[in-house]
XYZ file of C-alpha atoms in Angstrom:
622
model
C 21.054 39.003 -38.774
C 21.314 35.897 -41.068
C 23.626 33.853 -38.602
C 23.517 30.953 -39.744
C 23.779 31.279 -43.528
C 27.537 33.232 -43.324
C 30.582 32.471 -42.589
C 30.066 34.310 -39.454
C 26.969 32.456 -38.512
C 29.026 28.950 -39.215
C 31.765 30.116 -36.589
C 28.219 30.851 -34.604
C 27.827 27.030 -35.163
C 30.811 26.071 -33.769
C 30.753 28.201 -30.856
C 27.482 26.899 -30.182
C 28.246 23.763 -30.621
C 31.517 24.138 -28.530
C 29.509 25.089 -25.616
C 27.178 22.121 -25.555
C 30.001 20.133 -25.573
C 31.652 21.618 -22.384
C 28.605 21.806 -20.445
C 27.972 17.934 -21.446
C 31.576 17.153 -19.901
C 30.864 19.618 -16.878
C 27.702 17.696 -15.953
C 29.866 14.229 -16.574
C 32.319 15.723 -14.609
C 29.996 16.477 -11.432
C 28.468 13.263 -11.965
C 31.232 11.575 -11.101
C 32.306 14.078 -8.495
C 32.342 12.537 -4.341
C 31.475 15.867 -3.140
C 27.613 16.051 -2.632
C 27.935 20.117 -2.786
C 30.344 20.433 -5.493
C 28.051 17.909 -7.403
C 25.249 19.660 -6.908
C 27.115 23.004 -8.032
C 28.550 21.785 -10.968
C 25.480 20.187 -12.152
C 23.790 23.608 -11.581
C 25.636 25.577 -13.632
C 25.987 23.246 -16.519
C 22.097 23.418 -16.627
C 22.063 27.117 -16.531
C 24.492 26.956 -18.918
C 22.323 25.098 -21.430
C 19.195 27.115 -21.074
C 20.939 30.508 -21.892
C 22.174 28.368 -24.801
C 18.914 27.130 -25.492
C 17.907 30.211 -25.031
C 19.852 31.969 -27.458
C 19.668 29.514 -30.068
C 15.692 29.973 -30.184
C 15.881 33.506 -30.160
C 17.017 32.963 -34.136
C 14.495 32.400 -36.446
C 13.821 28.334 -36.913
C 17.180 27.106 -39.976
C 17.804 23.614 -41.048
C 21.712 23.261 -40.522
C 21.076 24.901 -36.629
C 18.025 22.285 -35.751
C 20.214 19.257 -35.052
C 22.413 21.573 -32.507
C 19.130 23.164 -31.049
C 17.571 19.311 -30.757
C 20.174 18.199 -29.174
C 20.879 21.109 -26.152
C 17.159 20.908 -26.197
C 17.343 17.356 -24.850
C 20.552 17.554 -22.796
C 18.412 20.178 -20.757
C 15.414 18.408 -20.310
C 17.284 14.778 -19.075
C 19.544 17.363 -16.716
C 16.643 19.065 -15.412
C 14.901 15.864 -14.551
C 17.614 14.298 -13.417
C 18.265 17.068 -10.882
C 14.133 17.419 -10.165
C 13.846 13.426 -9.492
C 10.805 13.684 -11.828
C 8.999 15.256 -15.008
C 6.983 18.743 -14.934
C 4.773 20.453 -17.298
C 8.134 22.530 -18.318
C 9.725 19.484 -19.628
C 6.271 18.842 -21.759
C 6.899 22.204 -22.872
C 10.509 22.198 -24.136
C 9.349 18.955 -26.104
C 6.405 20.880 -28.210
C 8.811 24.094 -28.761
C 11.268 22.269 -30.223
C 8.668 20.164 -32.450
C 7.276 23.387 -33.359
C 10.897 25.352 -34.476
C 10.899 21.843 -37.094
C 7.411 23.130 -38.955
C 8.390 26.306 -39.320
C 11.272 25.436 -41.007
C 9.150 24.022 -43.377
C 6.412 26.532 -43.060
C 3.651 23.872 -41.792
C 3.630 25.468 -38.351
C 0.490 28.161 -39.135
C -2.619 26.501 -37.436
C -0.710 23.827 -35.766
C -0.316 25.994 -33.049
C -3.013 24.529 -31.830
C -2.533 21.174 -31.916
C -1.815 18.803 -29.187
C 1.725 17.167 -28.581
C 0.291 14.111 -30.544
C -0.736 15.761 -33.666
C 2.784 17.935 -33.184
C 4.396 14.716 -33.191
C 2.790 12.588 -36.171
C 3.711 16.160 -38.657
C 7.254 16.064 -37.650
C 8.035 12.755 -38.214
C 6.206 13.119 -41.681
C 8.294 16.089 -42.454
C 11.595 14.152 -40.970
C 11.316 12.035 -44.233
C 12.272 15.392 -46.130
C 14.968 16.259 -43.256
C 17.219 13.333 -42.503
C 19.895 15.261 -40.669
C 17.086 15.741 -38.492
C 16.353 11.541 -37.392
C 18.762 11.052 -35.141
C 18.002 14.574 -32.764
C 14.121 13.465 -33.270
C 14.322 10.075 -31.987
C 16.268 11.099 -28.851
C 13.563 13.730 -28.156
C 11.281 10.990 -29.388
C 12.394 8.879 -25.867
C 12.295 11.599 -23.751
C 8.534 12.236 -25.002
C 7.989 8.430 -24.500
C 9.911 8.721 -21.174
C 7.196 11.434 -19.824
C 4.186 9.735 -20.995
C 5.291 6.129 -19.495
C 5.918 8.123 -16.237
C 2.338 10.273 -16.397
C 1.048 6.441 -17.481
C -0.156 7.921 -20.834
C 0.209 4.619 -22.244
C -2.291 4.856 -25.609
C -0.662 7.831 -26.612
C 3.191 6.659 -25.801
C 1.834 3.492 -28.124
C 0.989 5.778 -31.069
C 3.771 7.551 -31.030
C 5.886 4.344 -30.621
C 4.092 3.495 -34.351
C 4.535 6.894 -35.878
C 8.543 6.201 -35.096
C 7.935 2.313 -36.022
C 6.279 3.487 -39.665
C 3.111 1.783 -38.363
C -0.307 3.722 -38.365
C -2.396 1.248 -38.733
C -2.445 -0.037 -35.122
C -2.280 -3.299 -35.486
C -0.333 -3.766 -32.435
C -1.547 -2.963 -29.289
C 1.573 -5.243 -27.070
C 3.703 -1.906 -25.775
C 6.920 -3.859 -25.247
C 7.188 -5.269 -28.446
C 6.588 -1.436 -29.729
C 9.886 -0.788 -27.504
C 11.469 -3.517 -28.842
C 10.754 -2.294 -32.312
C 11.949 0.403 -32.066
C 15.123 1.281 -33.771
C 16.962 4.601 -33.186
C 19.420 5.532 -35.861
C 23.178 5.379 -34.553
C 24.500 8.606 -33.462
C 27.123 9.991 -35.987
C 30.708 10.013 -34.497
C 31.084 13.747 -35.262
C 28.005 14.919 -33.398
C 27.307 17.015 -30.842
C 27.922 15.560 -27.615
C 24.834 14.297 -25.377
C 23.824 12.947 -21.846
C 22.261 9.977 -23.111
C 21.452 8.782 -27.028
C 18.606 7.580 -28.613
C 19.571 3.869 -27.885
C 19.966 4.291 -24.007
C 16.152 5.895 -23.686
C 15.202 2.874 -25.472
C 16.679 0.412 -22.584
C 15.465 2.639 -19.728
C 12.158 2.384 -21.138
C 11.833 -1.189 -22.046
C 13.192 -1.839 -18.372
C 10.756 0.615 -16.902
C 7.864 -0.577 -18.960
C 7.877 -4.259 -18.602
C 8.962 -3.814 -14.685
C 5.487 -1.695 -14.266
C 3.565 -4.317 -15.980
C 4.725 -7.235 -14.380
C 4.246 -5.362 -10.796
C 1.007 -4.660 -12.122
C -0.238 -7.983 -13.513
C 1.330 -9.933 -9.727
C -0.864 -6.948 -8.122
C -3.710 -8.216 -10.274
C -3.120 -12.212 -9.662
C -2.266 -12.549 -13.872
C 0.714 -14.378 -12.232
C 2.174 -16.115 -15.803
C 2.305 -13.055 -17.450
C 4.022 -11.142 -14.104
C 6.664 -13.545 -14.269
C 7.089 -13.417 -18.145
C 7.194 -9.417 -17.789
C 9.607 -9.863 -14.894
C 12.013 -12.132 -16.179
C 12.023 -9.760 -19.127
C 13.493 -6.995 -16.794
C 15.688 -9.085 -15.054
C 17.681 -10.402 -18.111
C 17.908 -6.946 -19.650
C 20.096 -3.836 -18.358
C 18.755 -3.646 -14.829
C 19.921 -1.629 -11.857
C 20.611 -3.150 -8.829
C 18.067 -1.132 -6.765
C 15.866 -1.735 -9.318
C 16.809 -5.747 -9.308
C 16.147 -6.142 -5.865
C 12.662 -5.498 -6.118
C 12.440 -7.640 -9.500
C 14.098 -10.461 -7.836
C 11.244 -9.443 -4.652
C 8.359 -9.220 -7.418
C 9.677 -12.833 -8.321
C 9.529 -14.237 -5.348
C 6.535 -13.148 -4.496
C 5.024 -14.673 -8.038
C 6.631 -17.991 -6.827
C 4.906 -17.840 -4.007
C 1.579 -17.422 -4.664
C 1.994 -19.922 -7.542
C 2.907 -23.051 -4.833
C 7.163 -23.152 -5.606
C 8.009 -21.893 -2.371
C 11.952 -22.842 -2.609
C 12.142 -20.857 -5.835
C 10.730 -18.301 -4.453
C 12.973 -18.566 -1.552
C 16.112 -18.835 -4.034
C 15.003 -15.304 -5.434
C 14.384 -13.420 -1.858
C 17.885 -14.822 -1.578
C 19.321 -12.772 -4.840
C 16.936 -10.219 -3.789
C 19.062 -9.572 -0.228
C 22.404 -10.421 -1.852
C 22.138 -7.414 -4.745
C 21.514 -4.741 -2.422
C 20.804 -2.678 0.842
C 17.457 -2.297 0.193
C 16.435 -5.072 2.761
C 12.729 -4.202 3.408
C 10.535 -5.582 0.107
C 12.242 -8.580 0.316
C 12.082 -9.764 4.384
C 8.472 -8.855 4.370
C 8.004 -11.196 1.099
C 10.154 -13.857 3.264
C 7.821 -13.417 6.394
C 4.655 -13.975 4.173
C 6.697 -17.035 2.766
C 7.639 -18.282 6.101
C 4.172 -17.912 7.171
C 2.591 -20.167 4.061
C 4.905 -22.992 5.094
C 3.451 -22.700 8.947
C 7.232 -21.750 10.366
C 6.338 -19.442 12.789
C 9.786 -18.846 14.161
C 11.127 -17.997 10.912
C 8.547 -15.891 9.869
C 8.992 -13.491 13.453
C 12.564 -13.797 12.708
C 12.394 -12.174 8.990
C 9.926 -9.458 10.843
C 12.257 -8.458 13.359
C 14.881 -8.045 10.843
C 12.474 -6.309 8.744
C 11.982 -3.765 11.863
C 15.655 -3.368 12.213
C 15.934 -2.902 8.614
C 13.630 0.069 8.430
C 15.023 1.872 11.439
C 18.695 2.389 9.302
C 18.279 5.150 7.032
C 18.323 4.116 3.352
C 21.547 5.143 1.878
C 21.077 5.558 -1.541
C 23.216 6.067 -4.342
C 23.917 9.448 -6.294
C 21.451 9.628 -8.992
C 23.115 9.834 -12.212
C 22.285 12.557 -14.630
C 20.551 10.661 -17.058
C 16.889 9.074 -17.486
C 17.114 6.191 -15.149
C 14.416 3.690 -14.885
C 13.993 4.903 -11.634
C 12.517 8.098 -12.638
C 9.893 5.987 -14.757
C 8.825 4.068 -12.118
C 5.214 4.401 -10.249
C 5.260 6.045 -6.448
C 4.968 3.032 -4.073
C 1.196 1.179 -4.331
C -0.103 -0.087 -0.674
C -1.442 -2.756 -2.886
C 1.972 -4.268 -3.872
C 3.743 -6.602 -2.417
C 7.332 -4.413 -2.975
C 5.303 -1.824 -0.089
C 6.335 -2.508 3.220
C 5.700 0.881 4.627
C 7.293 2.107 7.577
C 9.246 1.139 10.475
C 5.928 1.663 12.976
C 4.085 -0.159 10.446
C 6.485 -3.272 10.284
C 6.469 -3.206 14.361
C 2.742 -3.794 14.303
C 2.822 -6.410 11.972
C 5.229 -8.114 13.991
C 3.246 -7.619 17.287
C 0.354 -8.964 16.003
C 1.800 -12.020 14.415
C 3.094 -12.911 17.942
C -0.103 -12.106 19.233
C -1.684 -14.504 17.083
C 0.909 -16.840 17.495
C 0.351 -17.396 21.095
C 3.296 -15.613 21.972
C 1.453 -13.174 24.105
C 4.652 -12.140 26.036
C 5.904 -10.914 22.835
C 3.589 -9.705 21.437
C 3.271 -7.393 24.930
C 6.965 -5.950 24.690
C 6.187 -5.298 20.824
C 2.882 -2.941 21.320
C 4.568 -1.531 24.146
C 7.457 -0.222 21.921
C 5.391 0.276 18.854
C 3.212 2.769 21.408
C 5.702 4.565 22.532
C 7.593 5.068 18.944
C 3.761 6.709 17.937
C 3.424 8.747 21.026
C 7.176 9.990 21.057
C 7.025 11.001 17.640
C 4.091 13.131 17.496
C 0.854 13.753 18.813
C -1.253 10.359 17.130
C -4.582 11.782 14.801
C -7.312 9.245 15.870
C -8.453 8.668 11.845
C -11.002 6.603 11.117
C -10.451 2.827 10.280
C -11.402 3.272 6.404
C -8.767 6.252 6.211
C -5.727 4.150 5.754
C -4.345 0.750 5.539
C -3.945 -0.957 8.716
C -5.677 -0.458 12.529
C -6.347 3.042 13.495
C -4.685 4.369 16.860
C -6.950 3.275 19.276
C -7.242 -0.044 17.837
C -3.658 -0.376 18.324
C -4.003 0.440 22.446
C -6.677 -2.094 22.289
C -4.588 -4.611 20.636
C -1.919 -3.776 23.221
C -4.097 -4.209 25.970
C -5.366 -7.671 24.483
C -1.397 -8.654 24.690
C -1.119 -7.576 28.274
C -4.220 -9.576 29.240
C -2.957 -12.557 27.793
C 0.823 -12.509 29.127
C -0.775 -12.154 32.475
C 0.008 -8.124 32.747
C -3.610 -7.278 33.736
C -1.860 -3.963 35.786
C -0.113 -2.758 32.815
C -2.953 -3.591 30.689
C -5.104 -1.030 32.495
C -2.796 1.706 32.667
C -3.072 1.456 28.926
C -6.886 1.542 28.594
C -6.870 4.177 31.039
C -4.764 5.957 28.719
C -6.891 5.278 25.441
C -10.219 6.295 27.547
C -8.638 9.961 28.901
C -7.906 10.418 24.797
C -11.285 9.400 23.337
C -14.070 9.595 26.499
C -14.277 13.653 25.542
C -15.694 12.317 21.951
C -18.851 10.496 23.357
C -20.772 13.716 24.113
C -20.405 14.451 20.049
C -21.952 11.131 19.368
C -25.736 11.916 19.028
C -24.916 14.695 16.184
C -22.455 11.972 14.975
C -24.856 9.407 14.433
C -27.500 11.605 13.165
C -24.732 12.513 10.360
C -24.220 9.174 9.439
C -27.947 8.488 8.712
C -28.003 11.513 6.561
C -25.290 9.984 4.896
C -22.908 12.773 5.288
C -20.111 11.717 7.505
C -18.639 8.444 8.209
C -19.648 5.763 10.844
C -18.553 6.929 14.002
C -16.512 4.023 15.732
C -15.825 5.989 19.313
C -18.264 4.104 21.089
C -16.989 1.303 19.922
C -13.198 1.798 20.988
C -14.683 3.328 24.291
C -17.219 0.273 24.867
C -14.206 -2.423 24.382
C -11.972 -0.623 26.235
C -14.594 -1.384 29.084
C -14.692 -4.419 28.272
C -10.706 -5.601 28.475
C -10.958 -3.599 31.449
C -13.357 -5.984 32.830
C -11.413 -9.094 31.938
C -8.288 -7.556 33.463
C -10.068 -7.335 36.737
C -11.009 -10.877 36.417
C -7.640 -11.457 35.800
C -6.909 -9.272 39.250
C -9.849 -11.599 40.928
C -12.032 -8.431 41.651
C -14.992 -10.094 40.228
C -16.896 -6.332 41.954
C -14.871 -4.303 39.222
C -15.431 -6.665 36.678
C -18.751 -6.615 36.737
C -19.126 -2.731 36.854
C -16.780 -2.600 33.733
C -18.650 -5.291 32.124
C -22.061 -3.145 33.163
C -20.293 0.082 31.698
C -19.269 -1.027 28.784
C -23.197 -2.891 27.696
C -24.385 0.551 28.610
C -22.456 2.423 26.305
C -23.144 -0.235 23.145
C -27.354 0.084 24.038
C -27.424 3.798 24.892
C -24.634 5.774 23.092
C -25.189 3.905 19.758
C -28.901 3.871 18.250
C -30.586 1.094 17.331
C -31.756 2.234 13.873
C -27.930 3.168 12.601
C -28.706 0.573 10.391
C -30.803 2.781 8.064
C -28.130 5.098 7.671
C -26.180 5.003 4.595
C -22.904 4.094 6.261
C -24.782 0.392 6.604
C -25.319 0.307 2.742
C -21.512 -0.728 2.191
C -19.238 -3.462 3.187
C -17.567 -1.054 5.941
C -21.362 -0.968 7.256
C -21.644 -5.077 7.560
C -18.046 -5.078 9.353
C -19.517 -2.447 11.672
C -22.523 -4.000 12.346
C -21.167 -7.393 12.910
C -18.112 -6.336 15.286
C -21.034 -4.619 17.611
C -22.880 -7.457 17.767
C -20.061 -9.274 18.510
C -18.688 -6.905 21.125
C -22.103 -6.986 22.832
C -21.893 -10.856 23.083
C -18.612 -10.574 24.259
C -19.620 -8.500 27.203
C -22.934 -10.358 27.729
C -20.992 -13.713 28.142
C -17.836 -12.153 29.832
C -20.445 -10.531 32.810
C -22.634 -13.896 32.672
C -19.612 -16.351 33.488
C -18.830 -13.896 36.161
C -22.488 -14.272 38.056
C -21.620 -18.206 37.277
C -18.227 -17.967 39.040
C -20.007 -16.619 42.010
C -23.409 -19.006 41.759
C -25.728 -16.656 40.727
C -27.042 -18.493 37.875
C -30.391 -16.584 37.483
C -28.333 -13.874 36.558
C -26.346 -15.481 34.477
C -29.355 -16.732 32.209
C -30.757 -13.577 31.891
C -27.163 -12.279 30.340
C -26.770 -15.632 27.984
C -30.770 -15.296 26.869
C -30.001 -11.994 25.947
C -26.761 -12.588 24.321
C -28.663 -15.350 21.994
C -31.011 -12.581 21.077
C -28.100 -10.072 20.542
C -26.206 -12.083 18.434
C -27.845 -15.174 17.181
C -24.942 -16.073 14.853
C -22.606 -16.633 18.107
C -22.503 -20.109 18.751
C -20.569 -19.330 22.080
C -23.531 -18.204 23.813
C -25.965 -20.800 23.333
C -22.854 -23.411 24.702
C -23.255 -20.756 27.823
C -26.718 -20.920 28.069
C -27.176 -24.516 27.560
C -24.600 -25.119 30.237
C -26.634 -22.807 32.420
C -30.218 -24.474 31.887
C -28.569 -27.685 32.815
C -27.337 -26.282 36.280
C -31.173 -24.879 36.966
C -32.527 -28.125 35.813
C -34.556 -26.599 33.627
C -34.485 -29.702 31.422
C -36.684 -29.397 28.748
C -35.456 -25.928 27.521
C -32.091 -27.113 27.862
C -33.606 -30.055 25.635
C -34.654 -28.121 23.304
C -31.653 -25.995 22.598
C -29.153 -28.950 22.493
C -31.132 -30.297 19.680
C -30.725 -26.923 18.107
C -27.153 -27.014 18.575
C -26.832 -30.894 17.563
C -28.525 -29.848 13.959
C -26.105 -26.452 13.991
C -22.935 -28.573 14.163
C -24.013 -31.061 11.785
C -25.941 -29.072 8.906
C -24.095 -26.791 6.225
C -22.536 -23.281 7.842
C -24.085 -20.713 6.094
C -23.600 -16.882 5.952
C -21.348 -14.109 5.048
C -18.197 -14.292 7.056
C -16.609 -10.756 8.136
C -13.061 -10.480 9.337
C -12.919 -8.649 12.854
C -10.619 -6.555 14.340
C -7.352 -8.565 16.290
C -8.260 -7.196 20.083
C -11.555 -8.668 19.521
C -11.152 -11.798 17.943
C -8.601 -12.456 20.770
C -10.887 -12.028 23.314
C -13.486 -13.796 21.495
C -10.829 -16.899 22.077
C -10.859 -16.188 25.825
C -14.842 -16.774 26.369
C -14.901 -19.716 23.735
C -16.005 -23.402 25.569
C -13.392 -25.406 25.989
C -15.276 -28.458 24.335
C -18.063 -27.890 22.760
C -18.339 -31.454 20.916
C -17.566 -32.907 24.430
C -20.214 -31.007 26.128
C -22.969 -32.091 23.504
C -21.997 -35.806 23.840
C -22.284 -35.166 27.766
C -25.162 -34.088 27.495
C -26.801 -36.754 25.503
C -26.065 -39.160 27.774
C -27.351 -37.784 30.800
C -30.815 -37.760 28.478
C -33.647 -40.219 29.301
C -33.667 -42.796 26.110
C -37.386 -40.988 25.487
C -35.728 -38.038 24.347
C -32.558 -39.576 22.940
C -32.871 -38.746 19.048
């Protein structure tokens, strides 16, 4: 059965050879075909077709003058199969090592290499290549697809030593990964060879593409902002797809951005919505752009486009059947700027801009939808906060509720917290064994008494929207009782409070309890029942010291009793406050309770300490 070495086994050659060939032109052929299903067909069969052939030609024992052949159907089957899988497998890993292995044994090296790693496979063929030149040119193309898996798996130190091995490097000296791309030099593919789906020199330019576009997403992710727009501009100058150039000319803008040029990086979201369909990346870049130059309308104009946008279905181009540099390129990161998510996820962003905008109105109509597009589509999971990116559910009917309030809605705003109560009100029964989890350090913070507590609360200030200063008060009653009864004091020595999502905890309850403290005391003011009133602001101040609001309340209120000398007292307190350094760790809070942190704020506080100093005997003037 010696094949190869008779004139039989060189018509066995040719045959062989004849066959790659046609199944390279049947898998041009359905590349190029309009038909998705004939595409698809063709494409199938011609890889079928070269793993029987690959097949057969490994079922011969490992010959010198067959290895080019066998190299090369070996690679026109791996960049078919990927191309058709969107992706690399194990498989692919595995076609690389058995061809690397049929090379040793034609030079009888194979033995205990068996058990070597891909690495040390590599570093013995390209040794023994020096002995086998016929061999260089199959080697380096199976050399890019090997690079081509490890960039995509983000094996980068051993895609670098293999990039040296092929350089003639081993001493390491270079550690700069696109310079060992740009070193590299693949022989040129003889005339008379057997046809491929993509040489040596092609890899090369999907992988320097791929490689610097990674690094420069990566270093703008990381704030190295020179060196993102050095690694960028490489991509953009070099063979570049236009999906792929969209969200260079996006990564660009955003570099721009953050570095202060704000018309150049305006000029590239431009390019970035001229060169293709994918619209999202770069109208959330221009919103974020829009907002840094405080032009507000702009900015909710570029969001509602971006909504829009993300509601038409991509349409995206037949993948060719090749290694494209979309194949080496990372899944999306939440942490890039290219990520803006999904269409309910835009809608939100949008609401709460407008929210925070002042265009309450807005911002109503925008929850409202961006409810209803959750609730339609499937029954919402109530995660926790620290589970994903972004408000939870019920934060979002909270933040919708805070909308409603403000554009005067109070109705509609209580249909929606009754709705958010008959979802999470079940939970509150779970919280004791909850809690007691938490302190053991074995679940999460439960927030439930939380959503339920402010839902209480906006209830109450839609009442006093309503004027039914009665209801108010009970929600405003409800809702303290639920932040002193269903949460426990000591939480705190839990080890939920040991981490920043602890602090942010902690502070938002103190702040909610403030907020309904101050919200139920200015309704016993409203209706002269200041005694009452103090009793809420005192305890508010000992709630929450770090709320300025409340001791503006409470000084207010001492005036009104005439209880001078207290009220003394504490306007000193404040007069050194304003003055003196602010210290302290700021937290961010969520939207629906900043916003109603705005409602309760005094109108003047710098106008009500002057006020007050006047009406002070000289004695006590400072």
């Amino acid at each position: 059965m010696s094949c190869q070495t008779t004139p039989l086994g060189s018509s066995c050659l040719d045959l062989w050879r004849e066959k790659n060939d046609r199944l390279v032109r049947q898998a041009k052929v359905a590349q190029n075909s309009g038909l998705t299903l004939r595409r698809q067909q063709l494409a199938q069969n011609a890889l079928e077709g070269l793993r029987g052939l690959l097949h057969s030609l490994q079922g011969l024992p490992a010959a010198v003058p067959v290895l080019p052949l066998e190299l090369t159907v070996t690679c026109n089957f791996i960049i078919l199969r990927a191309s058709l899988a969107q992706g690399f497998t194990e498989d692919q890993a595995q076609d690389i090592q058995r061809g690397l292995e049929r090379v040793l044994e034609t030079q009888e090296q194979l033995g205990p290499r068996l058990e070597q790693g891909l690495k040390e496979l590599w570093d013995s063929v390209l040794h023994a290549s020096i002995l086998l030149p016929e061999l260089l040119s199959a080697l380096h193309r199976l050399a890019g697809l090997q690079a081509a898996l490890w960039l995509s798996a983000d094996r980068l130190g051993d895609l670098a030593l293999l990039l040296e091995t092929l350089n003639g490097s081993q001493n390491g000296a270079s550690e700069d990964l696109l310079l060992l791309l740009k070193t590299w030099s693949p022989p040129v593919e003889e005339l008379d060879a057997p046809l491929t789906l993509q040489d040596a020199q092609g890899l090369k330019d999907v992988l320097l593409t791929a490689f610097a576009y990674r690094q420069g997403l990566q270093e703008l992710i990381t704030g190295n902002l020179d060196r993102a727009l050095s690694s960028l501009h490489e991509v953009a100058s070099g063979l570049c797809p236009r999906p792929v150039l969209v969200q260079v000319y996006t990564a660009l803008g955003s570099c721009h951005r953050k570095m202060g040029n704000p018309q150049r990086a305006l000029l590239y979201l431009v390019a970035a919505l001229k060169e293709g369909s994918a619209w999202g990346p770069p109208l959330l870049e221009a919103s974020r752009l829009y907002q840094q130059l405080g032009d507000t309308t702009a900015e909710l104009e570029s969001l509602e486009l971006l909504v829009e946008a993300l509601n038409v279905p991509c349409s995206s181009k037949a993948s060719q059947f090749v290694i494209e540099v979309e194949l080496l390129l990372p899944p999306p990161d939440p942490a890039s700027p290219l990520h803006c998510g999904t269409q309910s996820q835009a809608k939100h962003v949008l609401a709460s801009r407008c929210l925070q905008t002042g265009r309450a109105e807005d911002a109503a109509e925008h929850y409202l939808d961006l409810l209803a597009l959750l609730l339609d589509s499937s029954e919402p999971r109530f995660f926790l906060p620290r589970s994903r990116p972004g408000p939870c559910m019920p934060e979002l009917f909270l933040e919708a509720a805070v909308a409603l309030i403000q554009a005067g809605r109070a109705q509609d705003a209580l249909t929606v917290c009754e709705e958010l109560l008959s979802r999470t009100s079940s939970l509150l029964p779970k919280m004791s064994r909850l809690w007691e989890d938490a302190r053991k350090g074995t679940k999460e913070l439960p927030y439930c008494p939380l959503w339920v507590s402010a839902t209480h609360l906006l209830q109450g200030q839609a009442w006093v929207q309503l004027g039914a200063q009665k209801m108010a008060v009970s929600e405003f009653s409800r809702c303290l009782e639920l932040l002193f009864h269903a949460i426990p004091e000591d939480k705190g020595q839990g080890a939920a409070s040991n981490c920043e999502q602890g602090c942010k905890s902690d502070v938002a309850l103190q702040q909610l309890r403030a907020a309904a403290l101050i919200s139920r005391g200015l309704e016993w003011v409203d209706s002269g029942q200041d005694t009452k009133a103090l009793q809420d602001f005192l305890l508010a101040v000992q709630m929450c010291p770090g709320n300025q609001d409340t001791y503006f309340h409470l000084l207010q209120t001492l005036r009104r009793l005439n209880r001078r000398d207290e009220a003394t007292a504490l306007w000193r307190r404040l007069e050194a406050q304003t003055k003196g350094p602010q210290e302290g760790a700021t937290w961010s809070l969520p939207l629906y309770l900043e916003s109603y942190l705005s409602w309760i704020h005094p109108s003047d506080c710098e106008a009500l300490l002057e006020e007050f100093q006047t009406s002070l005997p000289e004695s006590c003037d400072l």
